[in-house]
Coordinates of C-alpha atoms in Angstrom, one line a residue:
X1 CA 214.2 -12.2 24.0
X2 CA 217.6 -14.3 23.4
X3 CA 218.2 -17.1 25.1
X4 CA 221.0 -17.5 27.0
X5 CA 223.3 -20.5 29.2
X6 CA 225.2 -19.7 32.5
X7 CA 226.4 -22.1 34.8
X8 CA 224.7 -24.6 32.3
X9 CA 221.5 -23.6 32.3
X10 CA 219.2 -22.3 30.0
X11 CA 217.5 -19.1 30.4
X12 CA 214.9 -17.6 29.0
X13 CA 214.8 -13.8 29.8
X14 CA 216.8 -11.5 32.3
X15 CA 213.8 -11.5 34.7
X16 CA 213.9 -15.7 34.9
X17 CA 217.8 -15.0 34.6
X18 CA 217.2 -12.7 38.3
X19 CA 214.9 -14.8 39.7
X20 CA 217.3 -17.6 40.2
X21 CA 219.3 -15.0 42.6
X22 CA 216.2 -14.1 44.5
X23 CA 213.3 -15.8 43.4
X24 CA 211.5 -18.5 45.9
X25 CA 210.0 -18.5 49.0
X26 CA 212.7 -17.7 52.1
X27 CA 215.6 -15.3 49.9
X28 CA 214.0 -12.4 50.0
X29 CA 213.2 -12.3 53.4
X30 CA 216.3 -13.2 54.0
X31 CA 217.7 -11.0 52.3
X32 CA 215.1 -7.9 53.4
X33 CA 216.2 -8.3 57.6
X34 CA 219.7 -8.4 56.9
X35 CA 219.9 -4.5 55.0
X36 CA 220.0 -2.3 58.9
X37 CA 222.7 -4.9 59.9
X38 CA 224.8 -8.1 59.9
X39 CA 222.4 -11.3 62.1
X40 CA 223.8 -14.5 63.3
X41 CA 221.7 -17.3 62.3
X42 CA 219.8 -18.0 66.0
X43 CA 218.6 -14.2 65.0
X44 CA 217.9 -15.5 60.8
X45 CA 215.6 -17.8 62.1
X46 CA 214.2 -17.0 65.0
X47 CA 212.9 -13.1 62.9
X48 CA 211.5 -15.5 60.0
X49 CA 208.4 -18.0 61.0
X50 CA 207.8 -21.3 59.5
X51 CA 211.9 -22.3 58.3
X52 CA 213.8 -24.9 59.0
X53 CA 217.4 -25.0 60.0
X54 CA 217.9 -26.6 57.3
X55 CA 216.4 -24.8 54.1
X56 CA 217.7 -22.0 56.8
X57 CA 221.1 -22.4 56.1
X58 CA 219.9 -24.0 51.9
X59 CA 219.4 -20.8 51.4
X60 CA 222.3 -19.2 53.0
X61 CA 224.4 -21.1 50.7
X62 CA 222.6 -20.4 47.6
X63 CA 222.7 -16.6 47.8
X64 CA 226.5 -16.6 50.0
X65 CA 227.6 -18.4 46.6
X66 CA 225.6 -16.4 44.3
X67 CA 227.8 -13.3 45.6
X68 CA 224.1 -12.1 48.1
X69 CA 225.2 -11.7 51.1
X70 CA 228.5 -12.6 52.7
X71 CA 229.2 -15.1 55.6
X72 CA 232.1 -13.5 58.7
X73 CA 233.3 -16.3 61.1
X74 CA 234.8 -15.2 64.0
X75 CA 237.2 -16.7 65.1
X76 CA 236.0 -17.4 69.4
X77 CA 234.7 -20.0 70.8
X78 CA 231.6 -20.7 70.5
X79 CA 232.0 -20.1 67.0
X80 CA 230.8 -16.5 66.1
X81 CA 228.9 -16.2 62.7
X82 CA 227.2 -12.6 60.7
X83 CA 225.2 -13.0 57.6
X84 CA 225.6 -9.1 55.7
X85 CA 224.4 -7.5 52.4
X86 CA 226.7 -7.7 49.5
X87 CA 227.1 -4.9 47.4
X88 CA 225.2 -6.8 45.3
X89 CA 222.3 -8.1 47.7
X90 CA 221.5 -4.4 48.1
X91 CA 220.8 -3.3 44.8
X92 CA 218.1 -6.1 45.1
X93 CA 216.3 -4.6 48.3
X94 CA 214.4 -2.5 45.7
X95 CA 213.9 -5.1 43.6
X96 CA 211.8 -6.5 46.6
X97 CA 210.7 -3.4 48.3
X98 CA 208.7 -3.3 44.3
X99 CA 207.3 -6.9 44.9
X100 CA 206.4 -6.4 48.4
X101 CA 204.3 -3.3 47.6
X102 CA 203.2 -4.7 44.9
X103 CA 202.2 -8.0 46.9
X104 CA 200.4 -5.5 49.6
X105 CA 198.6 -4.2 46.4
X106 CA 197.1 -7.2 45.5
X107 CA 195.9 -8.4 49.0
X108 CA 193.5 -5.0 49.4
X109 CA 192.4 -6.7 46.3
X110 CA 191.3 -9.4 46.5
X111 CA 189.5 -7.8 50.2
X112 CA 192.2 -9.6 52.2
X113 CA 192.7 -8.9 55.7
X114 CA 195.9 -8.4 56.3
X115 CA 197.6 -8.3 58.9
X116 CA 195.0 -10.9 59.9
X117 CA 193.6 -9.9 63.5
X118 CA 195.1 -12.4 66.3
X119 CA 192.2 -14.7 67.0

């Protein structure tokens, strides 16, 4: 596969380019949660365990910069902000679903109890 540059970065494959958009620990969980309805920052924070405010802010900005989500600010007091998937973001959902199914298969093959029972 031919390599290519985008935004001053060298990519070796389209896979690497796609993972630059949706890869990492938090981007796919954020996108997954936005597929049903727009959510506020606090709703995302509550629904994604272990993510810090700083990381959630960073990931939302990155997803917005790549046009995978949109951010709408409502002119009310206190300020209200909602995040929603864009059409480009919606195209990522089947990819995320496939990766999730593959992850479940790997977990099962490894003999891991998932979800774990409460201790």
